[in-house]
Each structure stands twice: as C-alpha cells, then as structure tokens.
Short mmCIF file of C-alpha atoms in Angstrom, two decimals:
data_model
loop_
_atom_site.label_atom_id
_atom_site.label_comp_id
_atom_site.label_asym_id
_atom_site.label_seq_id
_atom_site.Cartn_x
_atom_site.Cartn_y
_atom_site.Cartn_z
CA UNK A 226 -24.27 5.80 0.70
CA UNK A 227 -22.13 6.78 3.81
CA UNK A 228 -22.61 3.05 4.95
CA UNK A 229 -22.10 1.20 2.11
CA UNK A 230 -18.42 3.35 1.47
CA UNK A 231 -17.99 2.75 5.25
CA UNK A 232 -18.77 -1.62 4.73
CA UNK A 233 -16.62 -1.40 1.16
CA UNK A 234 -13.64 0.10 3.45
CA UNK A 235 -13.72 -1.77 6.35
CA UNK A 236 -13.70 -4.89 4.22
CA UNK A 237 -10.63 -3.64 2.53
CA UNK A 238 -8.68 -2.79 5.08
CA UNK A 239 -9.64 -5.75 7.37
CA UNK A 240 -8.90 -7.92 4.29
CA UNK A 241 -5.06 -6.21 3.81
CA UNK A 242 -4.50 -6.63 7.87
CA UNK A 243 -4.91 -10.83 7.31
CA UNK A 244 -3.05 -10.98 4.10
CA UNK A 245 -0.21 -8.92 6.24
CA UNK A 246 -0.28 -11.38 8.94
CA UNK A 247 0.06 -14.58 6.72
CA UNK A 248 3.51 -15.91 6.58
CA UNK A 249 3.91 -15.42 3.10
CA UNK A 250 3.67 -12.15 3.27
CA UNK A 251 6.29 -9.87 1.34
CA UNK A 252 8.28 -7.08 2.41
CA UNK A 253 7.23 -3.65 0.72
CA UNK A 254 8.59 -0.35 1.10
CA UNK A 255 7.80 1.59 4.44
CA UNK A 256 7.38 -1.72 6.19
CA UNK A 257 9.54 -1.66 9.20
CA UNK A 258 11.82 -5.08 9.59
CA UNK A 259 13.90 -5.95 12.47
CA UNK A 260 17.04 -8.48 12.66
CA UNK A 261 18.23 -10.78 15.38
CA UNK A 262 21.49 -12.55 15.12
CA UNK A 263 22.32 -14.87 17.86
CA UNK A 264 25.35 -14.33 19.38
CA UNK A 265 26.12 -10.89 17.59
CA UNK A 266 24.07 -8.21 18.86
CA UNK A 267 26.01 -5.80 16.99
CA UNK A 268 24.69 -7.09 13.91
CA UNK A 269 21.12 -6.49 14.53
CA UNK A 270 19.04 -3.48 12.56
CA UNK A 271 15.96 -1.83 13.60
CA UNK A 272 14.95 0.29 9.70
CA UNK A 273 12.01 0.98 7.34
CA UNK A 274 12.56 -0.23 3.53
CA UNK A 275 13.23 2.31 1.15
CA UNK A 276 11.50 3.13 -1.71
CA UNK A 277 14.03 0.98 -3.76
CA UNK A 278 14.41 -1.75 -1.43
CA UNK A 279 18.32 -2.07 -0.77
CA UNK A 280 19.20 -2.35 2.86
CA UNK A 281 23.00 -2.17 3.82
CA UNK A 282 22.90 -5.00 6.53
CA UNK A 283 25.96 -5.11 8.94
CA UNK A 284 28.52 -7.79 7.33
CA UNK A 285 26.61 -9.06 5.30
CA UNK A 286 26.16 -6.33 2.94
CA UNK A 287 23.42 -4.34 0.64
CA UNK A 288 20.35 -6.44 0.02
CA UNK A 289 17.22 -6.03 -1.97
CA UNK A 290 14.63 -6.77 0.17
CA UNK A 291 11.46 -6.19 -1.64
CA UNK A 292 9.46 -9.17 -2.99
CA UNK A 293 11.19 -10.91 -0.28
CA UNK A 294 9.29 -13.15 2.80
CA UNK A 295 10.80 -12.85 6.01
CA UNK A 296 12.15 -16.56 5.39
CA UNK A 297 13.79 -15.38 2.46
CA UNK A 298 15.54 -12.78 3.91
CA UNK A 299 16.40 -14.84 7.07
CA UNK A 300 17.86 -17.03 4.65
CA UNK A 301 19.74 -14.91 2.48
CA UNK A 302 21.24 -13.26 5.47
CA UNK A 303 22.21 -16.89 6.97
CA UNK A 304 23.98 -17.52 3.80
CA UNK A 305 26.18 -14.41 3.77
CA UNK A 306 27.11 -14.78 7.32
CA UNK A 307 27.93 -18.48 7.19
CA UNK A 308 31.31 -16.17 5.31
CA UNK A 309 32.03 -14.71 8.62
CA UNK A 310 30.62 -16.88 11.22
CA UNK A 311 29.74 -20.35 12.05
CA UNK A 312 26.27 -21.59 12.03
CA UNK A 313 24.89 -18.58 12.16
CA UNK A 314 21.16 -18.38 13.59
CA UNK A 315 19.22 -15.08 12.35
CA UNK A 316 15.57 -14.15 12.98
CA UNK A 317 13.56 -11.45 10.73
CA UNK A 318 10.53 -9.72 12.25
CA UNK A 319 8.59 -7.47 10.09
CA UNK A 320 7.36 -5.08 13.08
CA UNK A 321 5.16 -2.57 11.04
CA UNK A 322 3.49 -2.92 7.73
CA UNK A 323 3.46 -0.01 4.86
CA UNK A 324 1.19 2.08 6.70
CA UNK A 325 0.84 4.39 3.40
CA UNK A 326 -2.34 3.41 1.13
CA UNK A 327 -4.16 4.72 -1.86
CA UNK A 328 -7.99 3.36 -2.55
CA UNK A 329 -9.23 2.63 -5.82
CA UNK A 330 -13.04 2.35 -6.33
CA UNK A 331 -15.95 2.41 -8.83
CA UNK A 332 -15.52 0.72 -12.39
CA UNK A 333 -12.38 -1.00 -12.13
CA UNK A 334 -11.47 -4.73 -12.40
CA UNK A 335 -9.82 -5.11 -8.72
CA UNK A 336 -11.15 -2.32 -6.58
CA UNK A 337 -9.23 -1.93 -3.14
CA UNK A 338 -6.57 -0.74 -1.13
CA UNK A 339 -2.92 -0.79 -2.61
CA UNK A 340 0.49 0.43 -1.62
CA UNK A 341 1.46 4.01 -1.84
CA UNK A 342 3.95 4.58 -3.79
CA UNK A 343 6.34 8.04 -3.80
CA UNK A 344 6.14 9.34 -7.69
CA UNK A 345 3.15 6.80 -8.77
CA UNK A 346 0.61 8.41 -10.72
CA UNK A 347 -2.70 8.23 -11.30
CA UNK A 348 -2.63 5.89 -14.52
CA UNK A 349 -0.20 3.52 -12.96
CA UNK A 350 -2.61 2.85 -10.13
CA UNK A 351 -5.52 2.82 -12.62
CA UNK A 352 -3.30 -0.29 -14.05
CA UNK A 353 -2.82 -1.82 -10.92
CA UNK A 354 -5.91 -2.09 -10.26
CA UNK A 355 -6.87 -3.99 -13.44
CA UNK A 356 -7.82 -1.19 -15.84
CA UNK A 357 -11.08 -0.38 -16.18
CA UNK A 358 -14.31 -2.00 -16.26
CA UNK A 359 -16.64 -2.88 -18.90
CA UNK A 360 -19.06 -0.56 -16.99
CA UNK A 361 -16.73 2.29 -16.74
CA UNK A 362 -17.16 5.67 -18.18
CA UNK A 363 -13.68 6.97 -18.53
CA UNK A 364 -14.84 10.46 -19.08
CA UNK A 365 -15.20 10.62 -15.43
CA UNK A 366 -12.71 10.05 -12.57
CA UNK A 367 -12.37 11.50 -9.29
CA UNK A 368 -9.23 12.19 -7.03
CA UNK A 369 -10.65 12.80 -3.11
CA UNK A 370 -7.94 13.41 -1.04
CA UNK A 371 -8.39 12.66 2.20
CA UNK A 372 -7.99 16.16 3.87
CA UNK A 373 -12.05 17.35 3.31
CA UNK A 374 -10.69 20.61 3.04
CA UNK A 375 -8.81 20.31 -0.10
CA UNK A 376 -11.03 19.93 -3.33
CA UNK A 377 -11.62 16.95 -5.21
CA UNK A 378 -9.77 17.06 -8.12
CA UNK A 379 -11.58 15.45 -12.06
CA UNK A 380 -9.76 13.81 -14.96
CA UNK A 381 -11.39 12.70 -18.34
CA UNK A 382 -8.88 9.58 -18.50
CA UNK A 383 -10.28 9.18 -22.18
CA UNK A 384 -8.50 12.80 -23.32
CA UNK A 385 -5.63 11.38 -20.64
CA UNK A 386 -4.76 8.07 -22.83
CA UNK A 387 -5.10 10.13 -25.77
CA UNK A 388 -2.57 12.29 -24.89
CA UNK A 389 -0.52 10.19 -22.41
CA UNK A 390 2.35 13.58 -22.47
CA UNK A 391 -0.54 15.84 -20.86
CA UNK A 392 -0.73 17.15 -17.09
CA UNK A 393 -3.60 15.34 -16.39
CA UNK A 394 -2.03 11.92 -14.96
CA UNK A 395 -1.61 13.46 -11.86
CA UNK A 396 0.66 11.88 -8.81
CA UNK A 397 -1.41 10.15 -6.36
CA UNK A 398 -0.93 10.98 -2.80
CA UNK A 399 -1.12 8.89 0.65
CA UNK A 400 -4.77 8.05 1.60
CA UNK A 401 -6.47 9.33 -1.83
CA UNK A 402 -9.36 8.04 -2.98
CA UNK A 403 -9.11 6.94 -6.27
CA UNK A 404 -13.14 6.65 -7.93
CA UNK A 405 -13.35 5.56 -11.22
CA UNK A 406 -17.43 6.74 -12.00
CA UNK A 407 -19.86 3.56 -13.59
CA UNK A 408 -21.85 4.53 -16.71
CA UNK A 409 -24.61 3.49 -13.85
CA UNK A 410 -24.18 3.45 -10.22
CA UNK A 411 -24.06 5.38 -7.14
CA UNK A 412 -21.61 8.80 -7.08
CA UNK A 413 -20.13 10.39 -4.19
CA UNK A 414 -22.35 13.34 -3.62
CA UNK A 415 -20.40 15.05 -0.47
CA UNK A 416 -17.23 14.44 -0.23
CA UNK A 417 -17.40 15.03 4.06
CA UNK A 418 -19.52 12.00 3.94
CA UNK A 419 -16.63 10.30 2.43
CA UNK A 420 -13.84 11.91 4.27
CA UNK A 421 -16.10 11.10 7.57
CA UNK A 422 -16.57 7.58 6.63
CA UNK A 423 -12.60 7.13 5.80
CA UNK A 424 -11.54 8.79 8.98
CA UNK A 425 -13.83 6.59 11.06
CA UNK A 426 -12.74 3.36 9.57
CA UNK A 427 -8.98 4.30 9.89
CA UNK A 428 -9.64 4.22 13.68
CA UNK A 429 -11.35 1.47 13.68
CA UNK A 430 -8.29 -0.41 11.71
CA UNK A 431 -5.90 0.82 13.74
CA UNK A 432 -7.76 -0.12 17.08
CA UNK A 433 -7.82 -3.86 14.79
CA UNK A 434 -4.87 -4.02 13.95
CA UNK A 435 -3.47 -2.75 17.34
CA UNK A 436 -5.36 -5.76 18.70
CA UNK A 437 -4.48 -8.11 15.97
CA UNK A 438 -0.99 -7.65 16.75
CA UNK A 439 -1.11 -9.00 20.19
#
C-alpha cells in the first residue's frame, strides 16, 4: 500500500511541477512574481500574491493578478505605463509557485493535488475535486494531516450535506490528506505509512523541482 500512495503522489506532484512550467500557466495566490521595467529600476517588485490577488504595483496601480498569465500581466502593466512613460518594456517572472497543497484521494471524480486555500473547507475541496464518485461511500471520509503525530480526524459527509450548518465541514489545512473511502478498495491502515510516504515524496519534489528550475 505504502508504494502504491508513494507512485499516486509522485505522479501528482510531478504532474503539477510541468503544468507550472508551461507558459500558460496562471498566477495563484502564494506564488511569488517578480517585475522588470527597463529603464526604471525603481519600478520593479519582488512579492507573493495575496490571498485576494490585488497587488499595488509602483505607478501603475492595484492590479488583480489572479487568473492572470505572466503575458497578461506583462501586458496589462505595459498598458498602464504607456500613461507615464514611452514605450515601456516590462518583463514578469513568476519565481516560486504556491508551495501550499491539499491532496484529495479515494472516490472522487478528479483525485490530486490542489491549491491551499486560507478559510477553504473541507466540502469546498470535496467540490473541487469533482464531487464524489459513483463508488464512493460518503459515510466515510478521512482528514490525515500531515504531522503523524496529530490524529486523523472522520466525517460522515452524508449527515454533513444533510445538515450543511453543522461543525463537521471542517477547514482544511496545508499538506492534508483529503481520502474520500470506496464502497470497495484499499484503506489507509497506518497513517505513519502515509505520513512516511508523503514526507519522502516531498523531498523528492523538491530535489525535482530544484532541478527542473535550472
């Protein structure tokens, strides 16, 4: 079981490290994006994006960056200088994608890794990640945080959607593992194997990633 969480990972994260690198990627927040004006040094910024996406850029004013390519935003920012200078020449860099992630596995329509997101709880990722599957027995559904130490936490998500005002759609945090048990299938019997298998992968990504970017 330890090796098939460990393949299911590494094929996650791997997969979210080339979708990062593609050129259409957008900005999300915690990403870390970097501006170089030509000519105006004074204009460039070095800053993560905020939850809600609005950067105050130097001239050129508060912008809502999420959704946004670094084209776009190269763009945009051309446009609102052109105001203030001639032909001006900017270059976006996205230095550092959202490191934060939550994993969603077991019975649901898109299983993977997906952004975390300050405040999101444990339905809205549920939702994100396509809802359930046909195969899924919503009875059962385990939180494993990724500290082995704390304990895994279990929500009947059928009682939760029948009484959406209850205390049981928890907020998720960074790095949780979201597993969504199949009427049939494998379950997480020891959570160390899991925590083991997440930690190990994590280093591996990073030592990736650290490579990937050159």
């Amino acid at each position: 079981m330890l090796l098939l969480l460990g393949l299911i990972t590494l094929s996650i994260l791997l997969t979210s490290v080339g979708n990062a690198a593609n050129d259409e990627y957008v900005i999300k927040p915690n990403d870390m994006i970097q501006t170089y004006t030509f000519g105006a040094p004074e204009l460039n910024i070095n800053t993560s994006v905020p939850p809600d996406g609005m950067i105050s850029f130097p001239m050129a004013g508060e912008i809502s960056v999420l959704g946004l390519t670094a084209d776009n935003l190269t763009r945009v920012l051309e446009e609102r200088l052109s105001h203030y200078l001639i032909n001006p020449k900017v270059n976006v860099f996205i230095t550092a994608y959202n490191p934060l992630k939550v994993y969603i596995l077991g019975a649901v329509r898109v299983p993977g890794a997906y952004d975390y997101k300050p405040g999101t709880r444990l339905t809205d990722y549920i939702s994100e990640a396509g809802g359930f599957d046909i195969d899924a027995d919503s009875k059962h559904c385990y939180i494993y945080p990724l500290n082995q130490d704390k304990p895994r936490k279990e929500i009947n998500l059928k009682k939760l959607l029948e009484s959406p005002e209850s205390d049981w759609d928890i907020e998720i945090e960074p790095f949780d593992t979201i597993f969504l048990k199949p009427k049939s299938g494998f379950m997480f019997s020891e959570w160390r194997d899991v925590a083991d298998a997440i930690n190990i992968l994590l280093g591996v990504f990073t030592l990736y990633y650290i490579m990937s970017r050159g």
